[in-house]
Amino acid sequence: MQILSKSLPKHVAIIMDGNGRWASGRGLPRVEGHREGSNAIKRLLDTSLEIGLKVISLYAFSTENWKRPPSEIHSIYSLLEEFIDKELDDIHRKGVKIIHSGSRDKIPKNSLKKVDLAIEQTQKNKSIIVNFCLNYGSHAEIVHSVNEVLKERSNKEKPLDTKIKEKDIENHLYTYHLPDVDLLIRTGGEKRLSNFLLWQSAYAELYFTDVLWPDFDKDSLHTALDWFKSRVRKFGDVKQK
Ligand code: IPE
Ligand code: IPE
Ligand code: MG
């Protein structure tokens, strides 16, 4: 299906939820849901390239997900490493640029090494930016940003009591170089943001679907983009922008 680039969201963010339920609905261990979830990511990248999307953010692991049993955390990071081992060359060949948003603390060393390799290998690619949100939380990101602003000010010996502006915070978010989120998709039926890109999604269109992440396919993405096209976006004005 051809979509006019004018009506395409500049930045699509996805809360990939429902892996566990996908697995338990089939009598399988939760890890199988995460495995099928990584296949859904592969599919999503191909469809996004086909459509011509330029920036997608994927919520892969939240700062709150450390509360999960260690065995599930371990399998999520093992699957991530496996995904990079298997898919990096193909992803690179397709022109995907991988970046990471989130804190590096606590991410297993080996996973971090592979993520860094993916970032380094794909840094010059231009087809699409895939922002991997790993150990990501909006609250942590905003606190990080404010601390960076303060650090910068103390280095420059600027008065620390000068008011912090919106731009200052924006410029120090992990995503400072990305456009704001236009379309935020959450799969898995829950209608909440779970600490994802809160600042960047201030004016995003919010799309919630019951489809579980491992079942999210090409048609599911097209349905979401069609819905986005029909939105009237005014950003506080009286006229459509
Ligand atoms: C989302 O799926 C994947 C991660 C949080 C890593 P879940 O694991 O949350 O799946 P459900 O919500 O339990 O079905
Ligand atoms: C959000 O899903 C995090 C990711 C998809 C990585 P969760 O399943 O962790 O969110 P809650 O706990 O339902 O809010
Ligand atoms: Mg969940």
mmCIF file of N, CA, C and O and ligand atoms in Angstrom, residues 17-19 21 30 68 186 190 192, ligand 3:
data_model
loop_
_atom_site.group_PDB
_atom_site.id
_atom_site.type_symbol
_atom_site.label_atom_id
_atom_site.label_comp_id
_atom_site.label_asym_id
_atom_site.label_seq_id
_atom_site.Cartn_x
_atom_site.Cartn_y
_atom_site.Cartn_z
ATOM 1 N N ASP A 17 4.010 -4.458 23.797
ATOM 2 C CA ASP A 17 3.514 -5.177 24.979
ATOM 3 C C ASP A 17 2.694 -6.400 24.575
ATOM 4 O O ASP A 17 2.045 -6.404 23.526
ATOM 5 N N GLY A 18 2.709 -7.410 25.432
ATOM 6 C CA GLY A 18 1.846 -8.575 25.231
ATOM 7 C C GLY A 18 2.581 -9.874 24.930
ATOM 8 O O GLY A 18 1.948 -10.904 24.662
ATOM 9 N N ASN A 19 3.916 -9.852 25.021
ATOM 10 C CA ASN A 19 4.688 -11.072 24.741
ATOM 11 C C ASN A 19 4.329 -12.204 25.699
ATOM 12 O O ASN A 19 4.158 -13.356 25.277
ATOM 13 N N ARG A 21 1.604 -12.679 27.507
ATOM 14 C CA ARG A 21 0.246 -13.203 27.300
ATOM 15 C C ARG A 21 0.159 -14.037 26.028
ATOM 16 O O ARG A 21 -0.562 -15.026 25.958
ATOM 17 N N ARG A 30 6.956 -17.816 29.149
ATOM 18 C CA ARG A 30 6.960 -16.415 28.705
ATOM 19 C C ARG A 30 8.094 -16.100 27.732
ATOM 20 O O ARG A 30 7.934 -15.295 26.820
ATOM 21 N N ARG A 68 11.126 -7.752 37.363
ATOM 22 C CA ARG A 68 10.733 -9.102 36.918
ATOM 23 C C ARG A 68 11.690 -10.160 37.474
ATOM 24 O O ARG A 68 12.806 -9.848 37.889
ATOM 25 N N ARG A 186 0.610 1.432 21.269
ATOM 26 C CA ARG A 186 0.816 0.422 22.307
ATOM 27 C C ARG A 186 0.030 -0.815 21.942
ATOM 28 O O ARG A 186 -1.193 -0.749 21.768
ATOM 29 N N GLU A 190 -3.416 -2.660 26.928
ATOM 30 C CA GLU A 190 -3.405 -1.714 28.055
ATOM 31 C C GLU A 190 -3.368 -0.289 27.521
ATOM 32 O O GLU A 190 -2.734 -0.011 26.512
ATOM 33 N N ARG A 192 -2.002 2.679 28.795
ATOM 34 C CA ARG A 192 -1.136 3.519 29.633
ATOM 35 C C ARG A 192 0.209 3.660 28.942
ATOM 36 O O ARG A 192 0.524 2.934 27.992
HETATM 37 MG MG MG B 3 3.376 -6.182 29.704
#
